[in-house]
PDB file of N, CA and C in Angstrom:
ATOM      1  N   GLN A   1     111.640 -48.617-152.160  1.00  0.00           N
ATOM      2  CA  GLN A   1     112.814 -47.779-152.309  1.00  0.00           C
ATOM      3  C   GLN A   1     113.497 -47.608-150.956  1.00  0.00           C
ATOM      4  N   VAL A   2     114.813 -47.710-150.954  1.00  0.00           N
ATOM      5  CA  VAL A   2     115.578 -47.563-149.728  1.00  0.00           C
ATOM      6  C   VAL A   2     115.539 -46.115-149.276  1.00  0.00           C
ATOM      7  N   GLN A   3     115.295 -45.913-147.993  1.00  0.00           N
ATOM      8  CA  GLN A   3     115.319 -44.580-147.425  1.00  0.00           C
ATOM      9  C   GLN A   3     116.045 -44.604-146.086  1.00  0.00           C
ATOM     10  N   LEU A   4     116.935 -43.638-145.886  1.00  0.00           N
ATOM     11  CA  LEU A   4     117.668 -43.478-144.638  1.00  0.00           C
ATOM     12  C   LEU A   4     117.413 -42.076-144.123  1.00  0.00           C
ATOM     13  N   VAL A   5     116.998 -41.964-142.873  1.00  0.00           N
ATOM     14  CA  VAL A   5     116.676 -40.672-142.289  1.00  0.00           C
ATOM     15  C   VAL A   5     117.469 -40.475-141.012  1.00  0.00           C
ATOM     16  N   GLU A   6     118.408 -39.529-141.045  1.00  0.00           N
ATOM     17  CA  GLU A   6     119.214 -39.209-139.874  1.00  0.00           C
ATOM     18  C   GLU A   6     118.506 -38.176-139.011  1.00  0.00           C
ATOM     19  N   SER A   7     118.798 -38.212-137.727  1.00  0.00           N
ATOM     20  CA  SER A   7     118.262 -37.228-136.803  1.00  0.00           C
ATOM     21  C   SER A   7     119.171 -37.140-135.586  1.00  0.00           C
ATOM     22  N   GLY A   8     118.941 -36.139-134.759  1.00  0.00           N
ATOM     23  CA  GLY A   8     119.681 -35.995-133.517  1.00  0.00           C
ATOM     24  C   GLY A   8     120.756 -34.928-133.532  1.00  0.00           C
ATOM     25  N   GLY A   9     121.066 -34.400-134.698  1.00  0.00           N
ATOM     26  CA  GLY A   9     122.061 -33.346-134.767  1.00  0.00           C
ATOM     27  C   GLY A   9     121.562 -32.080-134.095  1.00  0.00           C
ATOM     28  N   ALA A  10     122.489 -31.319-133.528  1.00  0.00           N
ATOM     29  CA  ALA A  10     122.128 -30.114-132.797  1.00  0.00           C
ATOM     30  C   ALA A  10     123.354 -29.248-132.587  1.00  0.00           C
ATOM     31  N   TRP A  11     123.112 -28.050-132.063  1.00  0.00           N
ATOM     32  CA  TRP A  11     124.202 -27.212-131.585  1.00  0.00           C
ATOM     33  C   TRP A  11     124.528 -27.638-130.160  1.00  0.00           C
ATOM     34  N   VAL A  12     125.809 -27.757-129.849  1.00  0.00           N
ATOM     35  CA  VAL A  12     126.223 -28.162-128.514  1.00  0.00           C
ATOM     36  C   VAL A  12     127.564 -27.516-128.188  1.00  0.00           C
ATOM     37  N   GLN A  13     127.774 -27.227-126.928  1.00  0.00           N
ATOM     38  CA  GLN A  13     129.039 -26.650-126.486  1.00  0.00           C
ATOM     39  C   GLN A  13     130.142 -27.700-126.457  1.00  0.00           C
ATOM     40  N   PRO A  14     131.391 -27.277-126.614  1.00  0.00           N
ATOM     41  CA  PRO A  14     132.496 -28.229-126.503  1.00  0.00           C
ATOM     42  C   PRO A  14     132.441 -29.012-125.198  1.00  0.00           C
ATOM     43  N   GLY A  15     132.752 -30.287-125.284  1.00  0.00           N
ATOM     44  CA  GLY A  15     132.701 -31.156-124.121  1.00  0.00           C
ATOM     45  C   GLY A  15     131.379 -31.851-123.917  1.00  0.00           C
ATOM     46  N   GLY A  16     130.369 -31.437-124.652  1.00  0.00           N
ATOM     47  CA  GLY A  16     129.060 -32.054-124.540  1.00  0.00           C
ATOM     48  C   GLY A  16     128.975 -33.362-125.304  1.00  0.00           C
ATOM     49  N   SER A  17     127.773 -33.917-125.328  1.00  0.00           N
ATOM     50  CA  SER A  17     127.539 -35.194-125.983  1.00  0.00           C
ATOM     51  C   SER A  17     126.281 -35.139-126.843  1.00  0.00           C
ATOM     52  N   LEU A  18     126.255 -35.963-127.871  1.00  0.00           N
ATOM     53  CA  LEU A  18     125.100 -36.110-128.737  1.00  0.00           C
ATOM     54  C   LEU A  18     124.925 -37.572-129.104  1.00  0.00           C
ATOM     55  N   ARG A  19     123.687 -37.928-129.424  1.00  0.00           N
ATOM     56  CA  ARG A  19     123.391 -39.256-129.922  1.00  0.00           C
ATOM     57  C   ARG A  19     122.618 -39.105-131.225  1.00  0.00           C
ATOM     58  N   LEU A  20     123.236 -39.506-132.320  1.00  0.00           N
ATOM     59  CA  LEU A  20     122.618 -39.429-133.631  1.00  0.00           C
ATOM     60  C   LEU A  20     121.938 -40.747-133.962  1.00  0.00           C
ATOM     61  N   SER A  21     120.868 -40.666-134.740  1.00  0.00           N
ATOM     62  CA  SER A  21     120.147 -41.859-135.155  1.00  0.00           C
ATOM     63  C   SER A  21     119.932 -41.850-136.658  1.00  0.00           C
ATOM     64  N   CYS A  22     119.787 -43.027-137.213  1.00  0.00           N
ATOM     65  CA  CYS A  22     119.466 -43.205-138.621  1.00  0.00           C
ATOM     66  C   CYS A  22     118.460 -44.343-138.720  1.00  0.00           C
ATOM     67  N   VAL A  23     117.279 -44.038-139.228  1.00  0.00           N
ATOM     68  CA  VAL A  23     116.238 -45.046-139.386  1.00  0.00           C
ATOM     69  C   VAL A  23     116.146 -45.446-140.848  1.00  0.00           C
ATOM     70  N   ALA A  24     116.218 -46.741-141.111  1.00  0.00           N
ATOM     71  CA  ALA A  24     116.183 -47.260-142.469  1.00  0.00           C
ATOM     72  C   ALA A  24     114.822 -47.865-142.778  1.00  0.00           C
ATOM     73  N   SER A  25     114.408 -47.729-144.024  1.00  0.00           N
ATOM     74  CA  SER A  25     113.191 -48.363-144.499  1.00  0.00           C
ATOM     75  C   SER A  25     113.392 -48.813-145.938  1.00  0.00           C
ATOM     76  N   GLY A  26     112.554 -49.724-146.393  1.00  0.00           N
ATOM     77  CA  GLY A  26     112.660 -50.218-147.753  1.00  0.00           C
ATOM     78  C   GLY A  26     113.833 -51.149-147.978  1.00  0.00           C
ATOM     79  N   VAL A  27     114.363 -51.710-146.915  1.00  0.00           N
ATOM     80  CA  VAL A  27     115.524 -52.586-147.001  1.00  0.00           C
ATOM     81  C   VAL A  27     115.502 -53.561-145.833  1.00  0.00           C
ATOM     82  N   THR A  28     116.047 -54.752-146.062  1.00  0.00           N
ATOM     83  CA  THR A  28     116.215 -55.694-144.958  1.00  0.00           C
ATOM     84  C   THR A  28     117.457 -55.264-144.186  1.00  0.00           C
ATOM     85  N   PHE A  29     117.234 -54.416-143.225  1.00  0.00           N
ATOM     86  CA  PHE A  29     118.298 -53.709-142.525  1.00  0.00           C
ATOM     87  C   PHE A  29     119.347 -54.646-141.935  1.00  0.00           C
ATOM     88  N   SER A  30     118.906 -55.758-141.371  1.00  0.00           N
ATOM     89  CA  SER A  30     119.798 -56.661-140.663  1.00  0.00           C
ATOM     90  C   SER A  30     120.810 -57.363-141.560  1.00  0.00           C
ATOM     91  N   LEU A  31     120.666 -57.264-142.871  1.00  0.00           N
ATOM     92  CA  LEU A  31     121.572 -57.922-143.794  1.00  0.00           C
ATOM     93  C   LEU A  31     122.802 -57.087-144.130  1.00  0.00           C
ATOM     94  N   TYR A  32     122.802 -55.814-143.765  1.00  0.00           N
ATOM     95  CA  TYR A  32     123.823 -54.914-144.261  1.00  0.00           C
ATOM     96  C   TYR A  32     124.674 -54.274-143.174  1.00  0.00           C
ATOM     97  N   ALA A  33     125.969 -54.200-143.465  1.00  0.00           N
ATOM     98  CA  ALA A  33     126.831 -53.349-142.665  1.00  0.00           C
ATOM     99  C   ALA A  33     126.429 -51.892-142.878  1.00  0.00           C
ATOM    100  N   MET A  34     126.609 -51.073-141.859  1.00  0.00           N
ATOM    101  CA  MET A  34     126.234 -49.670-141.925  1.00  0.00           C
ATOM    102  C   MET A  34     127.434 -48.789-141.605  1.00  0.00           C
ATOM    103  N   ILE A  35     127.411 -47.576-142.151  1.00  0.00           N
ATOM    104  CA  ILE A  35     128.539 -46.673-142.018  1.00  0.00           C
ATOM    105  C   ILE A  35     128.052 -45.267-141.696  1.00  0.00           C
ATOM    106  N   TRP A  36     128.794 -44.580-140.841  1.00  0.00           N
ATOM    107  CA  TRP A  36     128.620 -43.146-140.637  1.00  0.00           C
ATOM    108  C   TRP A  36     129.758 -42.412-141.336  1.00  0.00           C
ATOM    109  N   TYR A  37     129.406 -41.350-142.049  1.00  0.00           N
ATOM    110  CA  TYR A  37     130.353 -40.418-142.636  1.00  0.00           C
ATOM    111  C   TYR A  37     130.031 -39.020-142.120  1.00  0.00           C
ATOM    112  N   ARG A  38     130.959 -38.099-142.330  1.00  0.00           N
ATOM    113  CA  ARG A  38     130.676 -36.708-142.006  1.00  0.00           C
ATOM    114  C   ARG A  38     131.352 -35.778-143.008  1.00  0.00           C
ATOM    115  N   ARG A  39     130.752 -34.592-143.183  1.00  0.00           N
ATOM    116  CA  ARG A  39     131.286 -33.573-144.070  1.00  0.00           C
ATOM    117  C   ARG A  39     131.443 -32.274-143.276  1.00  0.00           C
ATOM    118  N   PRO A  40     132.675 -31.943-142.884  1.00  0.00           N
ATOM    119  CA  PRO A  40     132.897 -30.652-142.212  1.00  0.00           C
ATOM    120  C   PRO A  40     132.648 -29.498-143.172  1.00  0.00           C
ATOM    121  N   PRO A  41     132.412 -28.302-142.659  1.00  0.00           N
ATOM    122  CA  PRO A  41     132.173 -27.146-143.533  1.00  0.00           C
ATOM    123  C   PRO A  41     133.317 -26.938-144.512  1.00  0.00           C
ATOM    124  N   GLY A  42     132.985 -26.834-145.783  1.00  0.00           N
ATOM    125  CA  GLY A  42     133.976 -26.576-146.812  1.00  0.00           C
ATOM    126  C   GLY A  42     134.904 -27.723-147.118  1.00  0.00           C
ATOM    127  N   GLN A  43     134.609 -28.901-146.624  1.00  0.00           N
ATOM    128  CA  GLN A  43     135.471 -30.050-146.836  1.00  0.00           C
ATOM    129  C   GLN A  43     134.697 -31.221-147.441  1.00  0.00           C
ATOM    130  N   GLY A  44     135.429 -32.272-147.773  1.00  0.00           N
ATOM    131  CA  GLY A  44     134.818 -33.456-148.330  1.00  0.00           C
ATOM    132  C   GLY A  44     134.198 -34.339-147.260  1.00  0.00           C
ATOM    133  N   ARG A  45     133.510 -35.356-147.716  1.00  0.00           N
ATOM    134  CA  ARG A  45     132.856 -36.294-146.812  1.00  0.00           C
ATOM    135  C   ARG A  45     133.835 -37.413-146.443  1.00  0.00           C
ATOM    136  N   ASN A  46     133.999 -37.664-145.141  1.00  0.00           N
ATOM    137  CA  ASN A  46     134.991 -38.604-144.649  1.00  0.00           C
ATOM    138  C   ASN A  46     134.360 -39.694-143.790  1.00  0.00           C
ATOM    139  N   PHE A  47     135.000 -40.830-143.795  1.00  0.00           N
ATOM    140  CA  PHE A  47     134.577 -41.966-142.988  1.00  0.00           C
ATOM    141  C   PHE A  47     134.688 -41.658-141.501  1.00  0.00           C
ATOM    142  N   VAL A  48     133.689 -42.094-140.739  1.00  0.00           N
ATOM    143  CA  VAL A  48     133.690 -41.930-139.287  1.00  0.00           C
ATOM    144  C   VAL A  48     133.729 -43.279-138.581  1.00  0.00           C
ATOM    145  N   ALA A  49     132.767 -44.145-138.881  1.00  0.00           N
ATOM    146  CA  ALA A  49     132.668 -45.427-138.200  1.00  0.00           C
ATOM    147  C   ALA A  49     131.815 -46.382-139.008  1.00  0.00           C
ATOM    148  N   ALA A  50     131.990 -47.678-138.770  1.00  0.00           N
ATOM    149  CA  ALA A  50     131.201 -48.695-139.444  1.00  0.00           C
ATOM    150  C   ALA A  50     130.879 -49.818-138.479  1.00  0.00           C
ATOM    151  N   ILE A  51     129.817 -50.537-138.788  1.00  0.00           N
ATOM    152  CA  ILE A  51     129.389 -51.654-137.957  1.00  0.00           C
ATOM    153  C   ILE A  51     128.873 -52.766-138.853  1.00  0.00           C
ATOM    154  N   THR A  52     129.193 -54.006-138.517  1.00  0.00           N
ATOM    155  CA  THR A  52     128.754 -55.140-139.305  1.00  0.00           C
ATOM    156  C   THR A  52     127.259 -55.375-139.128  1.00  0.00           C
ATOM    157  N   SER A  53     126.704 -56.243-139.963  1.00  0.00           N
ATOM    158  CA  SER A  53     125.255 -56.394-140.029  1.00  0.00           C
ATOM    159  C   SER A  53     124.614 -56.814-138.710  1.00  0.00           C
ATOM    160  N   ALA A  54     125.293 -57.662-137.956  1.00  0.00           N
ATOM    161  CA  ALA A  54     124.763 -58.118-136.678  1.00  0.00           C
ATOM    162  C   ALA A  54     125.290 -57.296-135.507  1.00  0.00           C
ATOM    163  N   GLY A  55     126.140 -56.327-135.784  1.00  0.00           N
ATOM    164  CA  GLY A  55     126.686 -55.484-134.742  1.00  0.00           C
ATOM    165  C   GLY A  55     127.839 -56.100-133.976  1.00  0.00           C
ATOM    166  N   ALA A  56     128.392 -57.184-134.493  1.00  0.00           N
ATOM    167  CA  ALA A  56     129.449 -57.887-133.776  1.00  0.00           C
ATOM    168  C   ALA A  56     130.794 -57.166-133.833  1.00  0.00           C
ATOM    169  N   ASP A  57     131.031 -56.437-134.909  1.00  0.00           N
ATOM    170  CA  ASP A  57     132.312 -55.768-135.091  1.00  0.00           C
ATOM    171  C   ASP A  57     132.105 -54.318-135.489  1.00  0.00           C
ATOM    172  N   THR A  58     133.013 -53.469-135.019  1.00  0.00           N
ATOM    173  CA  THR A  58     132.974 -52.052-135.350  1.00  0.00           C
ATOM    174  C   THR A  58     134.363 -51.567-135.718  1.00  0.00           C
ATOM    175  N   VAL A  59     134.426 -50.531-136.539  1.00  0.00           N
ATOM    176  CA  VAL A  59     135.680 -49.873-136.873  1.00  0.00           C
ATOM    177  C   VAL A  59     135.466 -48.370-136.817  1.00  0.00           C
ATOM    178  N   TYR A  60     136.532 -47.637-136.469  1.00  0.00           N
ATOM    179  CA  TYR A  60     136.450 -46.200-136.309  1.00  0.00           C
ATOM    180  C   TYR A  60     137.621 -45.513-136.985  1.00  0.00           C
ATOM    181  N   ALA A  61     137.378 -44.314-137.469  1.00  0.00           N
ATOM    182  CA  ALA A  61     138.478 -43.471-137.893  1.00  0.00           C
ATOM    183  C   ALA A  61     139.338 -43.136-136.681  1.00  0.00           C
ATOM    184  N   ASP A  62     140.641 -43.003-136.896  1.00  0.00           N
ATOM    185  CA  ASP A  62     141.543 -42.710-135.786  1.00  0.00           C
ATOM    186  C   ASP A  62     141.167 -41.427-135.052  1.00  0.00           C
ATOM    187  N   SER A  63     140.630 -40.478-135.775  1.00  0.00           N
ATOM    188  CA  SER A  63     140.306 -39.190-135.191  1.00  0.00           C
ATOM    189  C   SER A  63     139.147 -39.243-134.203  1.00  0.00           C
ATOM    190  N   VAL A  64     138.336 -40.292-134.240  1.00  0.00           N
ATOM    191  CA  VAL A  64     137.159 -40.371-133.377  1.00  0.00           C
ATOM    192  C   VAL A  64     137.196 -41.558-132.425  1.00  0.00           C
ATOM    193  N   LYS A  65     138.125 -42.453-132.590  1.00  0.00           N
ATOM    194  CA  LYS A  65     138.189 -43.647-131.760  1.00  0.00           C
ATOM    195  C   LYS A  65     138.340 -43.276-130.283  1.00  0.00           C
ATOM    196  N   GLY A  66     137.510 -43.889-129.461  1.00  0.00           N
ATOM    197  CA  GLY A  66     137.511 -43.598-128.037  1.00  0.00           C
ATOM    198  C   GLY A  66     136.550 -42.509-127.632  1.00  0.00           C
ATOM    199  N   ARG A  67     136.021 -41.781-128.589  1.00  0.00           N
ATOM    200  CA  ARG A  67     135.081 -40.700-128.322  1.00  0.00           C
ATOM    201  C   ARG A  67     133.722 -40.938-128.967  1.00  0.00           C
ATOM    202  N   PHE A  68     133.699 -41.684-130.070  1.00  0.00           N
ATOM    203  CA  PHE A  68     132.467 -42.016-130.765  1.00  0.00           C
ATOM    204  C   PHE A  68     132.164 -43.497-130.561  1.00  0.00           C
ATOM    205  N   THR A  69     130.881 -43.825-130.469  1.00  0.00           N
ATOM    206  CA  THR A  69     130.454 -45.214-130.371  1.00  0.00           C
ATOM    207  C   THR A  69     129.335 -45.472-131.362  1.00  0.00           C
ATOM    208  N   ILE A  70     129.555 -46.410-132.267  1.00  0.00           N
ATOM    209  CA  ILE A  70     128.532 -46.789-133.235  1.00  0.00           C
ATOM    210  C   ILE A  70     127.802 -48.029-132.724  1.00  0.00           C
ATOM    211  N   SER A  71     126.493 -48.071-132.943  1.00  0.00           N
ATOM    212  CA  SER A  71     125.693 -49.212-132.532  1.00  0.00           C
ATOM    213  C   SER A  71     124.492 -49.348-133.461  1.00  0.00           C
ATOM    214  N   ARG A  72     123.777 -50.448-133.342  1.00  0.00           N
ATOM    215  CA  ARG A  72     122.587 -50.633-134.164  1.00  0.00           C
ATOM    216  C   ARG A  72     121.549 -51.449-133.420  1.00  0.00           C
ATOM    217  N   ASP A  73     120.302 -51.252-133.808  1.00  0.00           N
ATOM    218  CA  ASP A  73     119.176 -52.002-133.279  1.00  0.00           C
ATOM    219  C   ASP A  73     118.425 -52.561-134.478  1.00  0.00           C
ATOM    220  N   ASN A  74     118.708 -53.805-134.817  1.00  0.00           N
ATOM    221  CA  ASN A  74     118.109 -54.386-136.010  1.00  0.00           C
ATOM    222  C   ASN A  74     116.605 -54.609-135.880  1.00  0.00           C
ATOM    223  N   ASP A  75     116.119 -54.751-134.661  1.00  0.00           N
ATOM    224  CA  ASP A  75     114.680 -54.912-134.464  1.00  0.00           C
ATOM    225  C   ASP A  75     113.917 -53.651-134.848  1.00  0.00           C
ATOM    226  N   ASN A  76     114.580 -52.512-134.777  1.00  0.00           N
ATOM    227  CA  ASN A  76     113.946 -51.237-135.092  1.00  0.00           C
ATOM    228  C   ASN A  76     114.567 -50.543-136.291  1.00  0.00           C
ATOM    229  N   ASN A  77     115.384 -51.250-137.041  1.00  0.00           N
ATOM    230  CA  ASN A  77     116.007 -50.718-138.258  1.00  0.00           C
ATOM    231  C   ASN A  77     116.716 -49.392-138.002  1.00  0.00           C
ATOM    232  N   THR A  78     117.453 -49.342-136.907  1.00  0.00           N
ATOM    233  CA  THR A  78     118.059 -48.090-136.485  1.00  0.00           C
ATOM    234  C   THR A  78     119.561 -48.218-136.269  1.00  0.00           C
ATOM    235  N   LEU A  79     120.297 -47.265-136.802  1.00  0.00           N
ATOM    236  CA  LEU A  79     121.729 -47.109-136.586  1.00  0.00           C
ATOM    237  C   LEU A  79     121.936 -45.889-135.695  1.00  0.00           C
ATOM    238  N   GLN A  80     122.887 -45.963-134.772  1.00  0.00           N
ATOM    239  CA  GLN A  80     123.139 -44.855-133.865  1.00  0.00           C
ATOM    240  C   GLN A  80     124.620 -44.518-133.806  1.00  0.00           C
ATOM    241  N   LEU A  81     124.890 -43.289-133.430  1.00  0.00           N
ATOM    242  CA  LEU A  81     126.259 -42.835-133.200  1.00  0.00           C
ATOM    243  C   LEU A  81     126.260 -41.945-131.970  1.00  0.00           C
ATOM    244  N   GLU A  82     126.936 -42.389-130.933  1.00  0.00           N
ATOM    245  CA  GLU A  82     127.088 -41.595-129.720  1.00  0.00           C
ATOM    246  C   GLU A  82     128.402 -40.838-129.790  1.00  0.00           C
ATOM    247  N   ILE A  83     128.333 -39.540-129.599  1.00  0.00           N
ATOM    248  CA  ILE A  83     129.506 -38.688-129.674  1.00  0.00           C
ATOM    249  C   ILE A  83     129.721 -38.048-128.312  1.00  0.00           C
ATOM    250  N   ASN A  84     130.871 -38.289-127.722  1.00  0.00           N
ATOM    251  CA  ASN A  84     131.210 -37.734-126.418  1.00  0.00           C
ATOM    252  C   ASN A  84     132.384 -36.778-126.532  1.00  0.00           C
ATOM    253  N   ASN A  85     132.501 -35.904-125.547  1.00  0.00           N
ATOM    254  CA  ASN A  85     133.601 -34.934-125.496  1.00  0.00           C
ATOM    255  C   ASN A  85     133.734 -34.180-126.809  1.00  0.00           C
ATOM    256  N   LEU A  86     132.640 -33.594-127.218  1.00  0.00           N
ATOM    257  CA  LEU A  86     132.592 -32.914-128.508  1.00  0.00           C
ATOM    258  C   LEU A  86     133.590 -31.772-128.592  1.00  0.00           C
ATOM    259  N   LYS A  87     134.209 -31.652-129.756  1.00  0.00           N
ATOM    260  CA  LYS A  87     135.153 -30.588-130.045  1.00  0.00           C
ATOM    261  C   LYS A  87     134.674 -29.799-131.261  1.00  0.00           C
ATOM    262  N   PRO A  88     135.083 -28.538-131.369  1.00  0.00           N
ATOM    263  CA  PRO A  88     134.651 -27.731-132.517  1.00  0.00           C
ATOM    264  C   PRO A  88     134.963 -28.377-133.866  1.00  0.00           C
ATOM    265  N   GLU A  89     136.066 -29.089-133.961  1.00  0.00           N
ATOM    266  CA  GLU A  89     136.420 -29.723-135.222  1.00  0.00           C
ATOM    267  C   GLU A  89     135.503 -30.879-135.598  1.00  0.00           C
ATOM    268  N   TYR A  90     134.625 -31.277-134.692  1.00  0.00           N
ATOM    269  CA  TYR A  90     133.630 -32.297-135.011  1.00  0.00           C
ATOM    270  C   TYR A  90     132.422 -31.718-135.738  1.00  0.00           C
ATOM    271  N   THR A  91     132.355 -30.411-135.841  1.00  0.00           N
ATOM    272  CA  THR A  91     131.263 -29.765-136.558  1.00  0.00           C
ATOM    273  C   THR A  91     131.206 -30.280-137.991  1.00  0.00           C
ATOM    274  N   ALA A  92     130.047 -30.783-138.383  1.00  0.00           N
ATOM    275  CA  ALA A  92     129.893 -31.378-139.709  1.00  0.00           C
ATOM    276  C   ALA A  92     128.452 -31.817-139.897  1.00  0.00           C
ATOM    277  N   VAL A  93     128.126 -32.129-141.137  1.00  0.00           N
ATOM    278  CA  VAL A  93     126.895 -32.853-141.420  1.00  0.00           C
ATOM    279  C   VAL A  93     127.233 -34.338-141.372  1.00  0.00           C
ATOM    280  N   TYR A  94     126.497 -35.081-140.581  1.00  0.00           N
ATOM    281  CA  TYR A  94     126.751 -36.505-140.405  1.00  0.00           C
ATOM    282  C   TYR A  94     125.749 -37.310-141.222  1.00  0.00           C
ATOM    283  N   TYR A  95     126.267 -38.273-141.977  1.00  0.00           N
ATOM    284  CA  TYR A  95     125.468 -39.050-142.911  1.00  0.00           C
ATOM    285  C   TYR A  95     125.487 -40.536-142.582  1.00  0.00           C
ATOM    286  N   CYS A  96     124.357 -41.168-142.752  1.00  0.00           N
ATOM    287  CA  CYS A  96     124.193 -42.608-142.653  1.00  0.00           C
ATOM    288  C   CYS A  96     124.329 -43.215-144.046  1.00  0.00           C
ATOM    289  N   ASN A  97     124.951 -44.388-144.133  1.00  0.00           N
ATOM    290  CA  ASN A  97     125.217 -44.978-145.442  1.00  0.00           C
ATOM    291  C   ASN A  97     125.129 -46.495-145.413  1.00  0.00           C
ATOM    292  N   ILE A  98     124.513 -47.052-146.446  1.00  0.00           N
ATOM    293  CA  ILE A  98     124.588 -48.486-146.712  1.00  0.00           C
ATOM    294  C   ILE A  98     125.522 -48.639-147.899  1.00  0.00           C
ATOM    295  N   GLY A  99     126.775 -48.968-147.610  1.00  0.00           N
ATOM    296  CA  GLY A  99     127.790 -48.985-148.650  1.00  0.00           C
ATOM    297  C   GLY A  99     127.465 -49.916-149.801  1.00  0.00           C
ATOM    298  N   LYS A 100     127.006 -51.109-149.489  1.00  0.00           N
ATOM    299  CA  LYS A 100     126.750 -52.110-150.519  1.00  0.00           C
ATOM    300  C   LYS A 100     125.671 -51.660-151.491  1.00  0.00           C
ATOM    301  N   LEU A 101     124.725 -50.869-151.009  1.00  0.00           N
ATOM    302  CA  LEU A 101     123.627 -50.401-151.846  1.00  0.00           C
ATOM    303  C   LEU A 101     123.844 -48.996-152.385  1.00  0.00           C
ATOM    304  N   GLY A 102     124.895 -48.332-151.934  1.00  0.00           N
ATOM    305  CA  GLY A 102     125.137 -46.969-152.351  1.00  0.00           C
ATOM    306  C   GLY A 102     124.070 -46.003-151.882  1.00  0.00           C
ATOM    307  N   ALA A 103     123.425 -46.311-150.764  1.00  0.00           N
ATOM    308  CA  ALA A 103     122.327 -45.498-150.252  1.00  0.00           C
ATOM    309  C   ALA A 103     122.814 -44.557-149.156  1.00  0.00           C
ATOM    310  N   TRP A 104     122.359 -43.310-149.236  1.00  0.00           N
ATOM    311  CA  TRP A 104     122.717 -42.262-148.284  1.00  0.00           C
ATOM    312  C   TRP A 104     121.482 -41.616-147.692  1.00  0.00           C
ATOM    313  N   GLY A 105     121.608 -41.179-146.454  1.00  0.00           N
ATOM    314  CA  GLY A 105     120.594 -40.342-145.862  1.00  0.00           C
ATOM    315  C   GLY A 105     120.819 -38.894-146.247  1.00  0.00           C
ATOM    316  N   GLN A 106     119.949 -38.015-145.767  1.00  0.00           N
ATOM    317  CA  GLN A 106     120.040 -36.595-146.094  1.00  0.00           C
ATOM    318  C   GLN A 106     121.032 -35.855-145.213  1.00  0.00           C
ATOM    319  N   GLY A 107     121.443 -36.472-144.121  1.00  0.00           N
ATOM    320  CA  GLY A 107     122.393 -35.884-143.201  1.00  0.00           C
ATOM    321  C   GLY A 107     121.732 -35.141-142.060  1.00  0.00           C
ATOM    322  N   THR A 108     122.456 -35.032-140.953  1.00  0.00           N
ATOM    323  CA  THR A 108     122.001 -34.253-139.807  1.00  0.00           C
ATOM    324  C   THR A 108     123.160 -33.386-139.322  1.00  0.00           C
ATOM    325  N   GLN A 109     122.875 -32.123-139.055  1.00  0.00           N
ATOM    326  CA  GLN A 109     123.909 -31.142-138.739  1.00  0.00           C
ATOM    327  C   GLN A 109     124.304 -31.193-137.273  1.00  0.00           C
ATOM    328  N   VAL A 110     125.594 -31.317-137.040  1.00  0.00           N
ATOM    329  CA  VAL A 110     126.173 -31.203-135.702  1.00  0.00           C
ATOM    330  C   VAL A 110     127.047 -29.964-135.678  1.00  0.00           C
ATOM    331  N   THR A 111     126.762 -29.057-134.767  1.00  0.00           N
ATOM    332  CA  THR A 111     127.543 -27.841-134.626  1.00  0.00           C
ATOM    333  C   THR A 111     128.075 -27.750-133.205  1.00  0.00           C
ATOM    334  N   VAL A 112     129.391 -27.668-133.081  1.00  0.00           N
ATOM    335  CA  VAL A 112     130.042 -27.606-131.774  1.00  0.00           C
ATOM    336  C   VAL A 112     130.730 -26.251-131.648  1.00  0.00           C
ATOM    337  N   SER A 113     130.248 -25.424-130.756  1.00  0.00           N
ATOM    338  CA  SER A 113     130.832 -24.106-130.546  1.00  0.00           C
ATOM    339  C   SER A 113     130.422 -23.573-129.189  1.00  0.00           C
ATOM    340  N   SER A 114     131.156 -22.554-128.740  1.00  0.00           N
ATOM    341  CA  SER A 114     130.841 -21.915-127.470  1.00  0.00           C
ATOM    342  C   SER A 114     129.777 -20.844-127.619  1.00  0.00           C
TER     343      SER A 114
END
C-alpha cells in the first residue's frame, strides 16, 4: 500500500525558513512526478509546486516562485520543499501528493506568526 509521510512543519517567525520532507513507501518512487499542495486555515487545498520523476523539471505556483524550492532524492524515496522568507499567509497544512496514483500524505502544519 502506498504511504506518504510529511514532516518538518513547525511554528516560525516571518522571514524564517523551513524544510519540509515527504517519505514515500509502497511505491516505485522514481517513476512518479510529485506534487506539494497546501491548505490555509479555512480555505481549500491549492497547488504549490511539482517535480518530474527524475527531478529534471519543476513548476511553481506564482505565489511561491522564487521563495520555495522543490527537490527530490530518489535513492531515499524522499520529496522536499524548502521555504524561505516565510510570510504569515504561508500558514497552512502542507501535503505531499502522487497525482497519478491519487495518493496523499497526512500533511504537516506550517505556522508563520510573530
